[in-house]
Amino acid sequence: MSCRRALFLGRFQPFHNGHLRALKWILEREPEVVLAIGSAQYSHSFRNPFTVGERLEMIQAVLRAENLADRVMVSVVPDTDNEHSLWVRLVVTWSPCFDKVYTNDPLSQLLFREEGFQVEGIPFHEREVLEGTRIRKLMAEGGDWEKYVHPRVAEIIKRIRGDARIAELYRLSQA
């Protein structure tokens, strides 16, 4: 039975304008999207600074502001810590049903194809500037990061002092 819904995977650390553009691109092709927040159990590291609750809050705020909430379902999925053969089953179990997967991660593409899913890549939008590691580094160094995220995301990050958290985590990772 087909559920006519696509999966869009990411860590969304933070949910930035590249993610939003990718989501809108997918929604031009699909009636509904499951946006799956990966690495759900990780936070408070430079690679994964935000909790899954904080990421959920950011994404829901953007979905509401952009009038996308009626076509996007959000799920959270923990990592299997390199037990790759288990990962697709975990994503399927922790998410609403989906028929197709959109991801640019080569390992995810392989794993989902091996399980019989149709997999498509997503065009990168200004990848040289809209990239999570770069945006986190801008936050860590006190740079101009706000223009790379939706205003609702910037509000949440400032409210939770996420930019200060990232600066401290970056400092700790360099020690």
Coordinates of C-alpha atoms in Angstrom, one line a residue:
M1 CA 0.0 0.0 0.0
S2 CA 1.4 3.4 -1.0
C3 CA 1.2 6.3 1.4
R4 CA 2.4 8.9 -1.2
R5 CA 4.7 10.5 1.2
A6 CA 8.5 11.2 1.0
L7 CA 11.2 11.2 3.7
F8 CA 13.7 14.0 4.1
L9 CA 16.5 13.1 6.5
G10 CA 18.9 15.4 8.3
R11 CA 20.4 16.4 11.6
F12 CA 19.3 20.0 11.2
Q13 CA 22.0 21.4 13.5
P14 CA 20.5 24.0 13.1
F15 CA 17.7 24.0 10.6
H16 CA 19.0 26.5 8.0
N17 CA 17.9 28.2 4.8
G18 CA 19.4 25.4 2.7
H19 CA 17.2 22.9 4.5
L20 CA 14.2 25.1 4.0
R21 CA 14.9 25.4 0.3
A22 CA 15.4 21.7 0.0
L23 CA 12.2 21.0 1.8
K24 CA 10.3 23.4 -0.5
W25 CA 11.9 21.7 -3.6
I26 CA 10.7 18.3 -2.3
L27 CA 7.2 19.7 -1.7
E28 CA 7.1 20.8 -5.3
R29 CA 7.3 17.1 -6.2
E30 CA 5.6 15.3 -3.3
P31 CA 2.2 15.7 -1.7
E32 CA 3.6 15.3 1.8
V33 CA 7.0 15.0 3.5
V34 CA 8.2 13.3 6.7
L35 CA 11.1 15.4 7.9
A36 CA 13.1 13.1 10.1
I37 CA 15.5 14.6 12.6
G38 CA 18.4 12.2 12.8
S39 CA 21.0 11.8 15.6
A40 CA 18.1 12.6 17.9
Q41 CA 19.9 11.4 21.1
Y42 CA 22.9 13.7 20.6
S43 CA 23.4 17.3 21.8
H44 CA 25.9 19.6 23.4
S45 CA 28.8 18.8 21.0
F46 CA 30.1 21.1 18.3
R47 CA 28.8 18.7 15.6
N48 CA 25.4 18.3 17.4
P49 CA 24.9 21.3 19.6
F50 CA 21.1 21.4 19.9
T51 CA 18.8 19.0 21.6
V52 CA 16.1 17.2 19.6
G53 CA 13.5 19.3 21.4
E54 CA 15.3 22.5 20.4
R55 CA 15.5 21.3 16.8
L56 CA 11.8 20.3 16.8
E57 CA 10.9 23.8 18.1
M58 CA 13.0 25.4 15.3
I59 CA 11.5 23.3 12.6
Q60 CA 7.9 23.7 13.8
A61 CA 8.3 27.5 14.0
V62 CA 9.5 27.6 10.4
L63 CA 6.8 25.2 9.2
R64 CA 4.1 27.5 10.8
A65 CA 5.7 30.7 9.5
E66 CA 6.0 29.3 6.0
N67 CA 2.5 27.7 6.0
L68 CA 4.0 24.3 5.4
A69 CA 2.7 22.6 8.6
D70 CA -0.2 20.9 6.9
R71 CA 2.1 19.0 4.4
V72 CA 5.1 18.2 6.7
M73 CA 5.2 15.6 9.5
V74 CA 8.2 15.7 11.7
S75 CA 9.7 12.6 13.3
V76 CA 12.8 12.0 15.4
V77 CA 15.2 9.1 14.8
P78 CA 18.2 8.1 17.0
D79 CA 21.4 6.8 15.4
T80 CA 22.3 3.2 15.6
D81 CA 26.0 4.0 16.2
N82 CA 27.4 2.4 13.1
E83 CA 25.1 -0.6 13.1
H84 CA 24.1 0.3 9.6
S85 CA 22.1 -2.8 8.8
L86 CA 19.6 -1.8 11.5
W87 CA 19.3 1.9 10.6
V88 CA 16.6 1.8 7.8
R89 CA 14.4 -0.4 10.0
L90 CA 14.7 2.1 12.8
V91 CA 13.8 5.0 10.6
V92 CA 10.8 3.1 9.3
T93 CA 9.7 2.2 12.8
W94 CA 10.1 5.7 14.2
S95 CA 8.5 7.6 11.3
P96 CA 5.1 7.8 9.7
C97 CA 5.0 5.7 6.5
F98 CA 6.8 6.9 3.4
D99 CA 7.5 5.6 -0.1
K100 CA 10.4 7.6 -1.3
V101 CA 13.6 9.0 0.3
Y102 CA 15.4 12.3 -0.5
T103 CA 18.9 12.4 0.8
N104 CA 22.4 13.4 -0.5
D105 CA 24.2 11.1 1.9
P106 CA 25.8 8.2 -0.1
L107 CA 25.5 5.7 2.8
S108 CA 21.9 6.5 3.4
Q109 CA 21.2 6.3 -0.3
L110 CA 22.8 2.8 -0.4
L111 CA 21.0 1.5 2.8
F112 CA 17.5 2.7 1.7
R113 CA 18.0 1.4 -1.9
E114 CA 19.0 -2.0 -0.5
E115 CA 15.7 -2.1 1.4
G116 CA 13.8 -1.3 -1.8
F117 CA 13.0 2.4 -1.4
Q118 CA 13.2 4.8 -4.3
V119 CA 15.9 7.3 -3.4
E120 CA 16.6 10.7 -5.0
G121 CA 19.2 13.3 -4.4
I122 CA 18.4 16.9 -3.6
P123 CA 20.0 19.9 -5.5
F124 CA 22.3 21.8 -3.2
H125 CA 21.3 25.5 -2.7
E126 CA 24.3 27.7 -2.2
R127 CA 26.1 24.8 -0.5
E128 CA 29.3 26.9 0.0
V129 CA 27.4 29.2 2.4
L130 CA 24.4 27.2 3.5
E131 CA 26.2 24.4 5.3
G132 CA 25.7 23.5 9.0
T133 CA 29.3 23.3 9.9
R134 CA 30.0 26.7 8.4
I135 CA 27.0 28.2 10.2
R136 CA 28.0 26.7 13.5
K137 CA 31.6 28.0 13.0
L138 CA 30.2 31.5 12.3
M139 CA 28.3 31.3 15.6
A140 CA 31.3 30.1 17.5
E141 CA 33.4 33.0 16.2
G142 CA 30.8 35.7 16.7
G143 CA 30.2 36.0 12.9
D144 CA 27.1 37.0 11.0
W145 CA 25.2 33.7 11.1
E146 CA 21.6 35.0 11.3
K147 CA 21.2 35.6 7.6
Y148 CA 21.6 31.9 6.9
V149 CA 18.7 30.8 9.1
H150 CA 15.0 31.6 9.1
P151 CA 14.2 34.5 11.4
R152 CA 12.2 32.1 13.7
V153 CA 15.2 29.9 14.0
A154 CA 17.4 32.9 14.9
E155 CA 14.9 33.9 17.6
I156 CA 15.0 30.5 19.2
I157 CA 18.8 30.2 19.0
K158 CA 19.1 33.6 20.7
R159 CA 16.4 32.8 23.3
I160 CA 18.2 29.5 24.3
R161 CA 21.6 31.2 24.1
G162 CA 22.5 28.6 21.5
D163 CA 25.2 30.8 19.9
A164 CA 26.9 31.1 23.2
R165 CA 26.6 27.4 23.7
I166 CA 28.2 26.7 20.3
A167 CA 31.0 29.2 21.1
E168 CA 31.8 27.3 24.3
L169 CA 31.5 23.9 22.7
Y170 CA 33.8 25.0 19.9
R171 CA 36.3 26.3 22.5
L172 CA 36.2 23.0 24.4
S173 CA 36.6 21.0 21.1
Q174 CA 39.8 23.0 20.4
A175 CA 41.4 22.4 23.8

